[in-house]
Tab-separated table of C-alpha atoms in Angstrom:
chain	number	residue	atom	x	y	z
A	1	MET	CA	0.012	0.014	-0.045
A	2	ARG	CA	2.836	2.301	0.899
A	3	SER	CA	4.389	1.819	-2.608
A	4	LEU	CA	1.103	2.657	-4.280
A	5	VAL	CA	0.968	5.918	-2.409
A	6	ILE	CA	4.592	6.877	-3.217
A	7	LEU	CA	3.915	5.976	-6.888
A	8	CYS	CA	0.838	8.089	-6.955
A	9	MET	CA	2.773	11.088	-5.288
A	10	ALA	CA	5.525	10.735	-7.974
A	11	ALA	CA	2.948	10.624	-10.705
A	12	GLY	CA	1.402	13.772	-9.423
A	13	MET	CA	4.819	15.617	-9.309
A	14	LEU	CA	5.681	14.502	-12.819
A	15	LEU	CA	2.232	15.741	-13.992
A	16	GLY	CA	2.544	18.877	-12.230
A	17	CYS	CA	5.876	19.561	-13.775
A	18	GLN	CA	4.582	19.027	-17.148
A	19	SER	CA	1.847	21.681	-16.587
A	20	ASP	CA	4.466	24.078	-15.377
A	21	TRP	CA	6.501	23.593	-18.435
A	22	ASP	CA	3.531	24.237	-20.879
A	23	ASP	CA	2.821	27.463	-18.885
A	24	ARG	CA	6.439	28.799	-19.515
A	25	VAL	CA	5.895	29.013	-23.381
A	26	ASN	CA	3.684	31.600	-24.562
A	27	PRO	CA	2.650	30.793	-28.279
A	28	TYR	CA	0.889	34.202	-28.614
A	29	LEU	CA	4.253	35.995	-28.707
A	30	LEU	CA	6.365	35.880	-31.945
A	31	GLU	CA	9.658	36.025	-30.280
A	32	GLY	CA	11.035	32.459	-29.338
A	33	THR	CA	12.045	29.150	-31.058
A	34	TRP	CA	9.463	27.627	-33.251
A	35	LEU	CA	9.536	23.983	-34.597
A	36	LEU	CA	7.831	22.934	-37.886
A	37	THR	CA	5.204	20.423	-37.111
A	38	GLU	CA	2.808	20.317	-40.073
A	39	VAL	CA	2.879	21.401	-43.834
A	40	LEU	CA	0.108	22.018	-46.360
A	41	PHE	CA	0.644	21.908	-50.106
A	42	ASP	CA	-2.700	22.226	-51.840
A	43	PRO	CA	-2.808	20.486	-55.315
A	44	GLY	CA	-5.005	23.240	-56.693
A	45	ASP	CA	-8.418	21.954	-56.045
A	46	GLY	CA	-8.654	23.086	-52.434
A	47	SER	CA	-8.306	19.586	-51.042
A	48	GLY	CA	-5.049	20.213	-49.281
A	49	GLU	CA	-4.781	19.245	-45.667
A	50	PHE	CA	-1.965	19.832	-43.057
A	51	ARG	CA	0.124	16.799	-42.755
A	52	PRO	CA	2.676	16.045	-40.067
A	53	SER	CA	6.265	16.906	-40.743
A	54	ASP	CA	9.529	15.621	-39.087
A	55	ALA	CA	11.800	17.793	-41.149
A	56	GLY	CA	13.255	19.260	-37.891
A	57	TYR	CA	13.027	22.888	-39.243
A	58	THR	CA	13.470	25.530	-36.519
A	59	LEU	CA	12.886	29.260	-36.580
A	60	LEU	CA	14.283	31.550	-33.965
A	61	LEU	CA	12.572	34.767	-33.882
A	62	LYS	CA	14.721	37.350	-31.972
A	63	SER	CA	14.031	40.799	-30.656
A	64	GLU	CA	14.848	43.658	-32.896
A	65	ASN	CA	13.418	41.901	-35.862
A	66	ARG	CA	16.123	39.320	-36.444
A	67	PHE	CA	15.861	35.609	-37.139
A	68	ASP	CA	17.855	32.445	-37.285
A	69	ALA	CA	16.783	29.359	-39.008
A	70	ASN	CA	18.263	25.949	-39.658
A	71	TYR	CA	16.698	25.814	-43.279
A	72	ASP	CA	16.336	28.298	-46.149
A	73	VAL	CA	13.325	30.124	-44.931
A	74	CYS	CA	12.788	31.734	-48.336
A	75	ARG	CA	12.747	28.431	-50.377
A	76	GLY	CA	11.170	26.414	-47.550
A	77	ILE	CA	13.788	23.740	-48.150
A	78	GLU	CA	17.530	22.860	-47.589
A	79	GLU	CA	17.572	21.437	-43.985
A	80	GLY	CA	21.022	22.220	-42.503
A	81	LYS	CA	21.651	25.644	-44.358
A	82	LEU	CA	21.701	28.137	-41.725
A	83	LEU	CA	20.008	31.379	-42.457
A	84	SER	CA	19.989	34.639	-40.583
A	85	GLY	CA	18.231	37.649	-41.490
A	86	GLU	CA	15.686	40.410	-40.706
A	87	TYR	CA	11.901	40.495	-40.621
A	88	SER	CA	9.356	43.226	-40.512
A	89	ARG	CA	6.663	43.154	-37.901
A	90	ILE	CA	3.091	43.968	-38.788
A	91	GLY	CA	1.304	44.473	-35.571
A	92	GLU	CA	1.852	42.063	-32.660
A	93	SER	CA	1.080	38.903	-34.515
A	94	GLU	CA	2.228	39.088	-38.092
A	95	LEU	CA	5.612	39.317	-39.953
A	96	LEU	CA	7.185	39.496	-43.422
A	97	ILE	CA	10.437	37.859	-44.334
A	98	PRO	CA	11.820	39.712	-47.372
A	99	CYS	CA	13.353	37.251	-49.893
A	100	ASP	CA	15.776	38.346	-52.666
A	101	GLY	CA	15.816	41.524	-51.148
A	102	SER	CA	12.379	42.354	-51.934
A	103	LEU	CA	9.001	42.346	-49.941
A	104	VAL	CA	7.203	41.199	-53.237
A	105	ASN	CA	8.921	37.856	-52.854
A	106	SER	CA	8.358	37.664	-49.032
A	107	VAL	CA	7.251	34.956	-46.689
A	108	GLN	CA	4.309	36.190	-44.542
A	109	GLY	CA	3.967	34.785	-41.114
A	110	ARG	CA	0.916	34.963	-38.714
A	111	LEU	CA	0.037	33.647	-35.158
A	112	GLU	CA	-3.166	31.659	-35.338
A	113	ASN	CA	-4.628	29.659	-32.487
A	114	GLY	CA	-1.240	29.318	-30.788
A	115	PHE	CA	0.691	28.313	-33.880
A	116	LEU	CA	2.963	30.344	-36.335
A	117	LEU	CA	1.945	29.977	-39.769
A	118	LEU	CA	4.258	30.762	-42.666
A	119	TYR	CA	2.666	31.403	-45.999
A	120	TYR	CA	4.809	30.795	-49.148
A	121	PRO	CA	4.176	32.624	-52.340
A	122	CYS	CA	2.875	29.536	-54.369
A	123	ASP	CA	0.264	29.447	-56.909
A	124	GLU	CA	-1.834	27.319	-54.632
A	125	PRO	CA	-1.535	27.502	-50.832
A	126	CYS	CA	1.758	26.293	-49.323
A	127	VAL	CA	1.625	26.809	-45.620
A	128	TYR	CA	4.182	25.726	-42.765
A	129	ARG	CA	2.723	25.416	-39.254
A	130	PHE	CA	5.070	25.742	-36.390
A	131	ARG	CA	4.687	25.099	-32.603
A	132	LYS	CA	6.597	27.179	-30.154
A	133	ILE	CA	9.177	25.095	-28.138
A	134	ALA	CA	11.123	27.831	-26.261
A	135	GLU	CA	10.942	31.357	-25.246
A	136	LEU	CA	13.630	33.888	-26.322
A	137	ARG	CA	16.531	34.008	-24.113
A	138	GLU	CA	19.010	36.968	-24.676
């Protein structure tokens, strides 16, 4: 019986710690580290759906409108190619990452329901959905 009580107490502490961890990440602030979790590539008929991604792409949004990524943000590919640059903020929850030195070829980002969505300039919708995994530490 004593072992059961100790096991229940340990489980309660672990669950409590998990809750504390989730509370430390605020997905409604742009700054921080974001991990790609899903991608959407519509074939042109509106039937596209978000599908899980294990690409491991991360995007670190820093203060003063700077970012670091472990992939080519402008092309949406080339894992392992480090890319740093600047982004423009549009209000509290949107951003633009200029590509090729032009806002015309930019990637637009927006916070939606606790996720960061990056919209790529494709003929049909191309969207990357990121989940925040860490707050900014400077």
